[in-house]
Short mmCIF file of C-alpha atoms in Angstrom, two decimals:
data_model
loop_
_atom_site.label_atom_id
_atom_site.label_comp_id
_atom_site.label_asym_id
_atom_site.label_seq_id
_atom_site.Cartn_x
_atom_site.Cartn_y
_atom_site.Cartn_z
CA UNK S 663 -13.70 -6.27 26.89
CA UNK S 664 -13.53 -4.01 29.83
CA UNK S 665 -13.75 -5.43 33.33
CA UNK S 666 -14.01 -3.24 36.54
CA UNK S 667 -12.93 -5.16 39.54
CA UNK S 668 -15.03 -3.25 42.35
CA UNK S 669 -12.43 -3.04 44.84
CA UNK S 670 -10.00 -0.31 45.99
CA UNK S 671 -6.56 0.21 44.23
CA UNK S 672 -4.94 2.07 47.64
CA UNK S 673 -6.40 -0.94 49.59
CA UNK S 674 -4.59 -3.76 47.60
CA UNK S 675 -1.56 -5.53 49.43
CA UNK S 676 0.19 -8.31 49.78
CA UNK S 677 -2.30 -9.59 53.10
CA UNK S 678 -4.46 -12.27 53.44
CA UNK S 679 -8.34 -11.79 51.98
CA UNK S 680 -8.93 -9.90 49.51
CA UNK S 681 -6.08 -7.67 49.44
CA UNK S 682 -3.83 -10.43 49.06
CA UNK S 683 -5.73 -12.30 46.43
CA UNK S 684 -6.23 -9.24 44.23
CA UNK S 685 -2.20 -8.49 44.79
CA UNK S 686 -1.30 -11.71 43.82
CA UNK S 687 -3.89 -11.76 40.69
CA UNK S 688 -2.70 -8.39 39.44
CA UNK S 689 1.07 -8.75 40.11
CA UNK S 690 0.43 -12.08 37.27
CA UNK S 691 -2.04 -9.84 35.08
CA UNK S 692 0.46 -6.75 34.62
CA UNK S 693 2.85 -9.85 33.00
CA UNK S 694 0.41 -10.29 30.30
CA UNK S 695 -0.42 -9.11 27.18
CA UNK S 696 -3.97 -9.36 27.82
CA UNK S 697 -6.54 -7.21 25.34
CA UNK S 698 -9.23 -7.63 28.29
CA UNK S 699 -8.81 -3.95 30.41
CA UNK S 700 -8.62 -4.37 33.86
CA UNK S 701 -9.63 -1.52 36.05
CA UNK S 702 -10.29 -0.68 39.80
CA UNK S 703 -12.08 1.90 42.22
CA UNK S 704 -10.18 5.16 41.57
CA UNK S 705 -8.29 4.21 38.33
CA UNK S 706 -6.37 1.46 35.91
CA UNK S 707 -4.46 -1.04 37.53
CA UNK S 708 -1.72 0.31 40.08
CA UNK S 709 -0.08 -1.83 42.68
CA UNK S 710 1.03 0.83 45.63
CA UNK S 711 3.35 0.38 48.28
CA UNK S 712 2.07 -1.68 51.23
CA UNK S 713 0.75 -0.06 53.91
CA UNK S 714 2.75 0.38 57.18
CA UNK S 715 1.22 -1.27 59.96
CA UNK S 716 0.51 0.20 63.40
CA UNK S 717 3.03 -1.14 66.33
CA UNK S 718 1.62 -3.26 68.93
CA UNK S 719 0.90 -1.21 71.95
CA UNK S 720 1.66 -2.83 75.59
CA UNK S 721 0.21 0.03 77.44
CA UNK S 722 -3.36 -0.87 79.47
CA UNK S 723 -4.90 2.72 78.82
CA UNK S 724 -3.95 2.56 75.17
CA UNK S 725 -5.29 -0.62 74.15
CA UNK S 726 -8.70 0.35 76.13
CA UNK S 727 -9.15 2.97 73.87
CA UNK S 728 -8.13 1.11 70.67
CA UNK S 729 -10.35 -1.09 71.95
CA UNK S 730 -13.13 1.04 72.32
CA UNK S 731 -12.07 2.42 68.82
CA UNK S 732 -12.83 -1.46 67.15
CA UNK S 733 -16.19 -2.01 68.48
CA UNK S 734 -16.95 1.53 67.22
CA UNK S 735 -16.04 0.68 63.48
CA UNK S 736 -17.29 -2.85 64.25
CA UNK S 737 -20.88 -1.98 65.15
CA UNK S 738 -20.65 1.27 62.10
CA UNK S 739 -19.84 -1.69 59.53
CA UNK S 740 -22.71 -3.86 60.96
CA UNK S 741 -25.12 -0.69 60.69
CA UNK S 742 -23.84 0.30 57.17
CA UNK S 743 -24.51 -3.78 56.08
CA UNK S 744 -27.82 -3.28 56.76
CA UNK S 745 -29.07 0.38 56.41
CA UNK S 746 -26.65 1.98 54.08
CA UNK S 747 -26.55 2.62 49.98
CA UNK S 748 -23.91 3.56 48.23
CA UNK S 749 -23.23 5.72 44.93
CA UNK S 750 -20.61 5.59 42.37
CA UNK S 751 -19.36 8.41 39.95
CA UNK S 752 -18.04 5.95 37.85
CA UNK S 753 -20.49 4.96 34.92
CA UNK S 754 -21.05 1.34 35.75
CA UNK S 755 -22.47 0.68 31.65
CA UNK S 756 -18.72 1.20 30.73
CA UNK S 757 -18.02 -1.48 31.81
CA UNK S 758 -18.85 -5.76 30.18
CA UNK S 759 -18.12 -7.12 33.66
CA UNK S 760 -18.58 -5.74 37.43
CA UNK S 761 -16.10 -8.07 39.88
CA UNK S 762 -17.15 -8.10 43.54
CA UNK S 763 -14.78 -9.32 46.66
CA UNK S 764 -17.57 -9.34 49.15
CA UNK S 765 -21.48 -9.82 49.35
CA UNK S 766 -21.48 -6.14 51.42
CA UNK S 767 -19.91 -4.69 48.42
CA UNK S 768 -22.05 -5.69 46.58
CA UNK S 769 -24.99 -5.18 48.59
CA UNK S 770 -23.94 -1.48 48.75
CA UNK S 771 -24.48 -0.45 45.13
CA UNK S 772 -27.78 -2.61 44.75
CA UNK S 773 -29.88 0.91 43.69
CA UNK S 774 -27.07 1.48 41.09
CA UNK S 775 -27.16 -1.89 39.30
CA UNK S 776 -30.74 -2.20 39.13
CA UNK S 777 -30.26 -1.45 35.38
CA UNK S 778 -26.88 -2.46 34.69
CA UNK S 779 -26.96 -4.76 31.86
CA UNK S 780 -23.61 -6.28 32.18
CA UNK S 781 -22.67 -9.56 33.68
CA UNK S 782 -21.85 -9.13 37.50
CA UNK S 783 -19.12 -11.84 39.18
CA UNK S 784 -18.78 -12.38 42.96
CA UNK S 785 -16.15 -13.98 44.68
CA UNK S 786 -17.17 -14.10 48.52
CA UNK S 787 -13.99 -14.88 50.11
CA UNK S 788 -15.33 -15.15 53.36
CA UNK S 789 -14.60 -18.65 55.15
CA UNK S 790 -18.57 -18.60 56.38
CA UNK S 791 -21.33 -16.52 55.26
CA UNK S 792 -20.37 -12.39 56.05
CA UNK S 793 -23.97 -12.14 58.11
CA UNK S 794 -22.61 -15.00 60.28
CA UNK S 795 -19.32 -13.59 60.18
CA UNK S 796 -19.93 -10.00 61.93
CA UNK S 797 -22.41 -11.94 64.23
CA UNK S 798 -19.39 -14.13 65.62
CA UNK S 799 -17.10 -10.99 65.81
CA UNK S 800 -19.86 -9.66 67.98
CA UNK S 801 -20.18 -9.33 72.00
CA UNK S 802 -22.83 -10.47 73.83
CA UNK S 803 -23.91 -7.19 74.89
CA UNK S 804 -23.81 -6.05 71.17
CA UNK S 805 -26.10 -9.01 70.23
CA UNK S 806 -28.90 -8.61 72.93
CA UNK S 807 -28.78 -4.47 72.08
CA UNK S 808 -28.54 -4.71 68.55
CA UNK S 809 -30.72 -7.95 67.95
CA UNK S 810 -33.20 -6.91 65.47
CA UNK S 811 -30.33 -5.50 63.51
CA UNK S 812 -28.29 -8.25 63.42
CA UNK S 813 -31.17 -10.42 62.29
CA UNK S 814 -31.53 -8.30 59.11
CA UNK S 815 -27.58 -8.88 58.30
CA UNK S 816 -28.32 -11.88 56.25
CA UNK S 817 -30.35 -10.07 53.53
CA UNK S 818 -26.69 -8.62 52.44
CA UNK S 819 -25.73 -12.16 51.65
CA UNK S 820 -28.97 -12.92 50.04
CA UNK S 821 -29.23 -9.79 48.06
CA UNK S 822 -25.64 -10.52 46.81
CA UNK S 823 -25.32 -14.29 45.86
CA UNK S 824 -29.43 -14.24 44.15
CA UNK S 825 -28.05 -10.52 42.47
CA UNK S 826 -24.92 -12.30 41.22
CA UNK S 827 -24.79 -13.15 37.29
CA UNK S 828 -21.66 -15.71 38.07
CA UNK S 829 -20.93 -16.84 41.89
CA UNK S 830 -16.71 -17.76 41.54
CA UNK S 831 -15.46 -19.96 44.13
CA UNK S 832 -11.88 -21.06 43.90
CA UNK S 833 -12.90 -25.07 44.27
CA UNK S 834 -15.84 -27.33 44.55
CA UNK S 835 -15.48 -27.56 48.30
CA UNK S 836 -15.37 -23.59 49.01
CA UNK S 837 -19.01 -23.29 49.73
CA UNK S 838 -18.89 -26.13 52.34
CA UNK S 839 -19.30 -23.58 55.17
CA UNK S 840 -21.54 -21.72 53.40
CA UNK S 841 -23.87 -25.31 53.00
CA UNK S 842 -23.71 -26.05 56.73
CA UNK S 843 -24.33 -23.10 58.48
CA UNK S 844 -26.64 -21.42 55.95
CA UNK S 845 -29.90 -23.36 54.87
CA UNK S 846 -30.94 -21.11 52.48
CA UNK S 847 -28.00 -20.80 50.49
CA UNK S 848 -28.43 -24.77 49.61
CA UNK S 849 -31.84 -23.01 47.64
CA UNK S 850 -29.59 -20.40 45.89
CA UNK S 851 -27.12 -22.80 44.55
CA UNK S 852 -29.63 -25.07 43.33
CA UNK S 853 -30.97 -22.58 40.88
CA UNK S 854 -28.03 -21.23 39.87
CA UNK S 855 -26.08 -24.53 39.62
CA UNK S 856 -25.09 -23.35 35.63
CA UNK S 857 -23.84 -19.61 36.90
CA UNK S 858 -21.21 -20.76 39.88
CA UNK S 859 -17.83 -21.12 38.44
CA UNK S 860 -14.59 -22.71 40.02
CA UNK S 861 -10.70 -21.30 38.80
CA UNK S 862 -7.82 -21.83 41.69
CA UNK S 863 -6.19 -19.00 43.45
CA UNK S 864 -2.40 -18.60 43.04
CA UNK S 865 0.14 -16.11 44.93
CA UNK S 866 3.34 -14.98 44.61
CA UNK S 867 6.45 -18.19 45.68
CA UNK S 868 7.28 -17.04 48.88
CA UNK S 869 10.32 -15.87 50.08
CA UNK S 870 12.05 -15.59 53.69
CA UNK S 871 14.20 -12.97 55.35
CA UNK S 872 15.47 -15.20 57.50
CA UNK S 873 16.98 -18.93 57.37
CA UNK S 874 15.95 -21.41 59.79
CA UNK S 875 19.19 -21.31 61.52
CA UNK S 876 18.32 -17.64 61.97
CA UNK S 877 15.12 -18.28 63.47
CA UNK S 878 16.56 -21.01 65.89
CA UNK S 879 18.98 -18.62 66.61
CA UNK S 880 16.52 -16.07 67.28
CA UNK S 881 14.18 -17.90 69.75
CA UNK S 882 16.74 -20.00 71.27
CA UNK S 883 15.75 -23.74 69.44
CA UNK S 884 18.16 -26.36 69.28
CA UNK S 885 18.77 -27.07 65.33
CA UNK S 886 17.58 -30.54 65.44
CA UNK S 887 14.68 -29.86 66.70
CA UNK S 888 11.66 -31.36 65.47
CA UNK S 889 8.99 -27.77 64.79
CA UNK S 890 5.84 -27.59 64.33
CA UNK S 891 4.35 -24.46 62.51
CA UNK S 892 0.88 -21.87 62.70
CA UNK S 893 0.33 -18.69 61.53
CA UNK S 894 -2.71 -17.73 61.88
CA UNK S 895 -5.67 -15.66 64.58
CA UNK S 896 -5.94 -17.63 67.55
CA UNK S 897 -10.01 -18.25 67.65
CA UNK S 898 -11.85 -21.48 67.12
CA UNK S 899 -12.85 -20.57 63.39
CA UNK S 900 -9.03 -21.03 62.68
CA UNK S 901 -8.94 -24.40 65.04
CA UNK S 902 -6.48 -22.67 67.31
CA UNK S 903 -7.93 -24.53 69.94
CA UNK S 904 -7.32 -27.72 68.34
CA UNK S 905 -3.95 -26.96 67.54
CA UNK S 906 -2.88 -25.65 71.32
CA UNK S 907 -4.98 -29.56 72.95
CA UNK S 908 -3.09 -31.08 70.89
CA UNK S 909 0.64 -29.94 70.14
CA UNK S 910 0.70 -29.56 73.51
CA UNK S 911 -0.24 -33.23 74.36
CA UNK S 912 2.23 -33.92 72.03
CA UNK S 913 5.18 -31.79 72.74
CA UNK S 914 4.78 -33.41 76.19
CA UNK S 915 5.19 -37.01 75.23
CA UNK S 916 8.38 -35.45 72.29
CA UNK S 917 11.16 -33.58 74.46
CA UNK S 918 12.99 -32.29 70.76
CA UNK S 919 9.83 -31.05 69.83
CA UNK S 920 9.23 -27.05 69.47
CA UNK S 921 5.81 -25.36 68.05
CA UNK S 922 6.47 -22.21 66.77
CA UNK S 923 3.35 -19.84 66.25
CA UNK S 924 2.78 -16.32 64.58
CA UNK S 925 -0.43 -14.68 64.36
CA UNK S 926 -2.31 -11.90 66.30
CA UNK S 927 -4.00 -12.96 69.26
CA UNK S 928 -7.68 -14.17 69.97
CA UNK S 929 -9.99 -15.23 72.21
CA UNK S 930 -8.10 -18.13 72.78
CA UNK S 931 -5.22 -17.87 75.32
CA UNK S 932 -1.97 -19.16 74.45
CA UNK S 933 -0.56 -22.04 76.93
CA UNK S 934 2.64 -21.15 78.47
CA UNK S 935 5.08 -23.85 77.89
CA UNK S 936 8.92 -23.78 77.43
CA UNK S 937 8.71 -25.05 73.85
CA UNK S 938 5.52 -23.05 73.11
CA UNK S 939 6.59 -19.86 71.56
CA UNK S 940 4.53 -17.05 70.09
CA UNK S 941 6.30 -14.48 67.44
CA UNK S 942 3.07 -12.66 67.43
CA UNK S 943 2.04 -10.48 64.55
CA UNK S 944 4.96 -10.49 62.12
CA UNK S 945 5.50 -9.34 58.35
CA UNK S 946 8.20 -11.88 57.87
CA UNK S 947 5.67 -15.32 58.04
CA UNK S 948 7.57 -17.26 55.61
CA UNK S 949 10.73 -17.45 57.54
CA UNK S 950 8.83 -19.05 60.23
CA UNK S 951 6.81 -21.37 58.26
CA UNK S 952 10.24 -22.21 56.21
CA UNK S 953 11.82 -22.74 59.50
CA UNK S 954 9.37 -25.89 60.36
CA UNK S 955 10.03 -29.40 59.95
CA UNK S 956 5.88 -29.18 59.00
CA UNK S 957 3.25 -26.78 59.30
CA UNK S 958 -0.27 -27.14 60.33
CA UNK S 959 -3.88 -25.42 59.21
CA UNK S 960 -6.56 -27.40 61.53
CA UNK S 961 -9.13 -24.98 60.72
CA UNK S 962 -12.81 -25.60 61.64
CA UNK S 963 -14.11 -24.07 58.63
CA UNK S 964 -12.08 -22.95 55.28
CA UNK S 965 -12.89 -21.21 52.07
CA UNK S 966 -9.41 -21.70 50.11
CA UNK S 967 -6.32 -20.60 52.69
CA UNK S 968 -4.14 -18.67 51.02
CA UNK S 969 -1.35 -19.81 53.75
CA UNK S 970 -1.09 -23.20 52.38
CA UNK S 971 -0.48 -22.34 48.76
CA UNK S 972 2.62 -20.34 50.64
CA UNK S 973 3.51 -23.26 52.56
CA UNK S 974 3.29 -25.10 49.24
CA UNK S 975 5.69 -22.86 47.53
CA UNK S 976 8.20 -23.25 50.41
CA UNK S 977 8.52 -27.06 50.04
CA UNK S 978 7.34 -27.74 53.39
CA UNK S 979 4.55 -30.67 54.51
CA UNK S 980 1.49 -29.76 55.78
CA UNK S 981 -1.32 -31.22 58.24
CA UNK S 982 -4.96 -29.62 57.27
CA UNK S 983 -8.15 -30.31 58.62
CA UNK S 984 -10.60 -32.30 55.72
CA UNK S 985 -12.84 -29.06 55.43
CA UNK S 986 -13.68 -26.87 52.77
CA UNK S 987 -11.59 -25.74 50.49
CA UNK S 988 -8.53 -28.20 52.31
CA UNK S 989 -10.20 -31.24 50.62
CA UNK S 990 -8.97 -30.02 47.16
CA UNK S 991 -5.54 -31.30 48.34
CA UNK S 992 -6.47 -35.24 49.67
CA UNK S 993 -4.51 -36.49 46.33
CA UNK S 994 -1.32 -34.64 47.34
CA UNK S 995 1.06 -36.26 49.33
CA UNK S 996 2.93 -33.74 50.81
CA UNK S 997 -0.78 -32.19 52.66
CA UNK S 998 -2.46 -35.08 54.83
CA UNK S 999 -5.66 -34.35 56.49
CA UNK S 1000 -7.36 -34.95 59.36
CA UNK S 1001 -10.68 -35.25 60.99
CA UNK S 1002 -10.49 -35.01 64.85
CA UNK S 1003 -7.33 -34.48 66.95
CA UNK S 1004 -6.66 -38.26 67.30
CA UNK S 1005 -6.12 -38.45 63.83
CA UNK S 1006 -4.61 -35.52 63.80
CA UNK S 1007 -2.23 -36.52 66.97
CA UNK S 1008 -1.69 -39.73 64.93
CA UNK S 1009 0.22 -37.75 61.99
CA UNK S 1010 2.11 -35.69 63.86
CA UNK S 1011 3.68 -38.79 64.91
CA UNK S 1012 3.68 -40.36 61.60
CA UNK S 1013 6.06 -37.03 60.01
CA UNK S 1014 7.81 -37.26 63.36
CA UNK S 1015 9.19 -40.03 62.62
CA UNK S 1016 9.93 -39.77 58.84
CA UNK S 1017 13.80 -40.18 57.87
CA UNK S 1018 14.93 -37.25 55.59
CA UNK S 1019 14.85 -39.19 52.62
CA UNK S 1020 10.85 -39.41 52.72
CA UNK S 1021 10.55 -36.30 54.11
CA UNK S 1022 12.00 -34.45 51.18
CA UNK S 1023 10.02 -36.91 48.78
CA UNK S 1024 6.84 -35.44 50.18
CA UNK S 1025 8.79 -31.51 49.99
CA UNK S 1026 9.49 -31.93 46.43
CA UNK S 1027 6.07 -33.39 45.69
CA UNK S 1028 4.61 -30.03 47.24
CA UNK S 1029 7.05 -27.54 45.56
CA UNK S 1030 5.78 -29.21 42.28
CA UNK S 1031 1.98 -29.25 42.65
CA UNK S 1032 3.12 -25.03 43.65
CA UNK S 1033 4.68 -24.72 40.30
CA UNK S 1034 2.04 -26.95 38.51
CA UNK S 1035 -1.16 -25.15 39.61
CA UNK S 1036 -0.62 -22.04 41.93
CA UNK S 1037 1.99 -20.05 40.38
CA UNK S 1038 0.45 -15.94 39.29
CA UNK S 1039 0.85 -16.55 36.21
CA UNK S 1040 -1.62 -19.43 36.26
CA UNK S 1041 -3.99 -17.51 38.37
CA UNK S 1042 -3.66 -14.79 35.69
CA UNK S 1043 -4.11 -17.06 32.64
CA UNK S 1044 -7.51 -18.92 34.36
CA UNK S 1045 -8.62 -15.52 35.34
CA UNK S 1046 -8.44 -14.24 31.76
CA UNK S 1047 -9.72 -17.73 30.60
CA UNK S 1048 -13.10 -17.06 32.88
CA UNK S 1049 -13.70 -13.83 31.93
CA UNK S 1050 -13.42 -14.60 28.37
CA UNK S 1051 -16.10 -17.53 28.97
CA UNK S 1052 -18.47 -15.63 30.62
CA UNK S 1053 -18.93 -12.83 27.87
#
């Protein structure tokens, strides 16, 4: 069986998205001794050094023009979603099995699959529909101008998930945001109830650089301190809003108590508060999640956060919101969910005052769910375990 997974070999890295996913599934695969052939865009499987990120710039006239820059590529990517075709010089028949990691992708190469015969997969990723996705990334400005154009996005997503042989979603709840912000996908899934499949994602254990008595160290918190973890964007999709009302209401009313955030920033301003500290975009995450007495994902909307089977893997409890792809964990013990910031203000106090001994109960019962389910050599054997049902 051959199987090309329609995504970029140069663009696969250990990130979040698709990037990440495909890293993680890959780095598993290449430990098998699979007779299914894997390829990718541009080649057989090859993992290549990650990229090297661009420094943050602090300089106003710099970051106007990388600014300017964004909305540039951001407006060509919402004009290429809905005007743009795309050819391949690869000979799609080849191939038993064409893998998609986004509906655009997909979308893209609709002329050259008119006639392919195999059996296409997509696996959406996105934590809402992509059509709704580029409209929230958008200005106002780029709305009103660009209205018409912007309307037409959602044929990409139609196109895509009615085009799809197999629809793969990572749990049953994964297509929660999908259900309440888009009525017509609640159509498409009804028909193709028998062609949407479900296999979990894993990733790599993680590993920090740093110790927590490094990172204490480092940002000047006492080592009993009680910490609260995010890493994350700072918008409202990713509940960073919920996360600054509250942890700050709470910090307030705990004087030990420290919240210790990495991510790059949003639209959402970060309060400024003693025991409030932002790392900003880092490439060392783990240490700070691993340097948290808990960490917390009170996102609005969720497809299957790849930061919690990290978290997972690091032994440390978690608060989620009960959304999407979140509600597969309600049985574990060591993730507790929450449905408004009451409840969620309510837990925090609940861990708070855990004694060690029950606190490392509800570690050890996350490390082993991590080793049970989530590990990449599970993702690799369910992977191979789908394809080979499909065919």
């Amino acid at each position: 069986m051959k199987v090309l997974i329609y995504y970029k070999r140069t663009d696969i890295q250990p990130i979040g998205g698709p990037s990440g996913y495909l890293f993680n599934l890959l780095t598993g695969w290449e430990k098998m001794n699979s007779e299914i052939e894997l390829s990718l865009l541009k080649g057989n499987i090859m993992l290549e050094p990650l990229k090297k990120r661009c420094k943050s710039y602090e300089n106003p006239i710099v970051i106007f023009f990388l600014n300017k820059y964004r909305r540039f590529k951001f407006i060509k990517s919402v004009f290429k979603s809905v005007y743009s075709k795309e050819k391949t010089e690869i000979n799609l028949d080849d191939y038993d099995i064409i893998h998609f990691h986004s509906t655009q992708q997909l979308y893209l190469l609709r002329d050259e699959l008119e006639y392919y015969k195999g059996k296409i997969l997509l696996t959406s990723h996105s934590p809402q529909p992509l059509f709704e996705e580029y409209k929230d990334a958008a200005t106002k400005l780029e709305l009103k101008l660009l209205k018409r154009v912007f309307m037409k996005l959602v044929n990409m997503d139609r196109y895509a998930f009615r085009r799809a042989d197999y629809i793969v979603f990572p749990t049953i709840y994964s297509d929660e945001p999908y259900l309440n912000s888009w009525e017509e996908y609640t159509s498409i899934k009804n028909t193709k109830k028998e062609s949407i499949k479900y296999f979990l994602t894993g990733t790599i254990k993680a590993q920090p650089k740093k110790t927590r008595t490094d990172i204490c160290k480092l940002y000047n918190i006492p080592q009993n301190a009680f910490i609260i973890t995010y890493v994350g964007r700072h918008n409202e999709v990713k509940g960073y809003d919920c996360l600054v009302e509250v942890c700050m209401r709470f910090i307030e009313n705990q004087p030990n108590t420290y919240v210790l955030v990495a991510g790059s920033k949003g639209n959402i301003k970060a309060p400024t508060h003693e025991r409030w500290i932002e790392v900003g975009w880092t490439n060392d995450p783990h240490s700070i999640i691993n340097a948290g007495d808990l960490f917390l994902l009170p996102n609005r909307e969720t497809y299957f956060d790849l930061v919690l089977l990290e978290v997972l893997s690091l032994g440390k409890v978690a608060i989620a919101s009960n959304t999407g792809g979140n509600k597969f964990f309600s049985d574990c013990k060591g993730v507790l969910l929450f449905d408004d910031n009451e409840q969620l203000y309510n837990l925090l106090k609940r861990i708070y005052s855990l004694d060690a001994h029950s606190k490392c109960k509800l570690e050890k019962c996350n490390m082993k769910l991590f080793e049970e389910k989530f590990t990449i050599d599970i993702f690799a054997k369910n992977y191979q375990k789908l394809l080979e049902e499909i065919v």
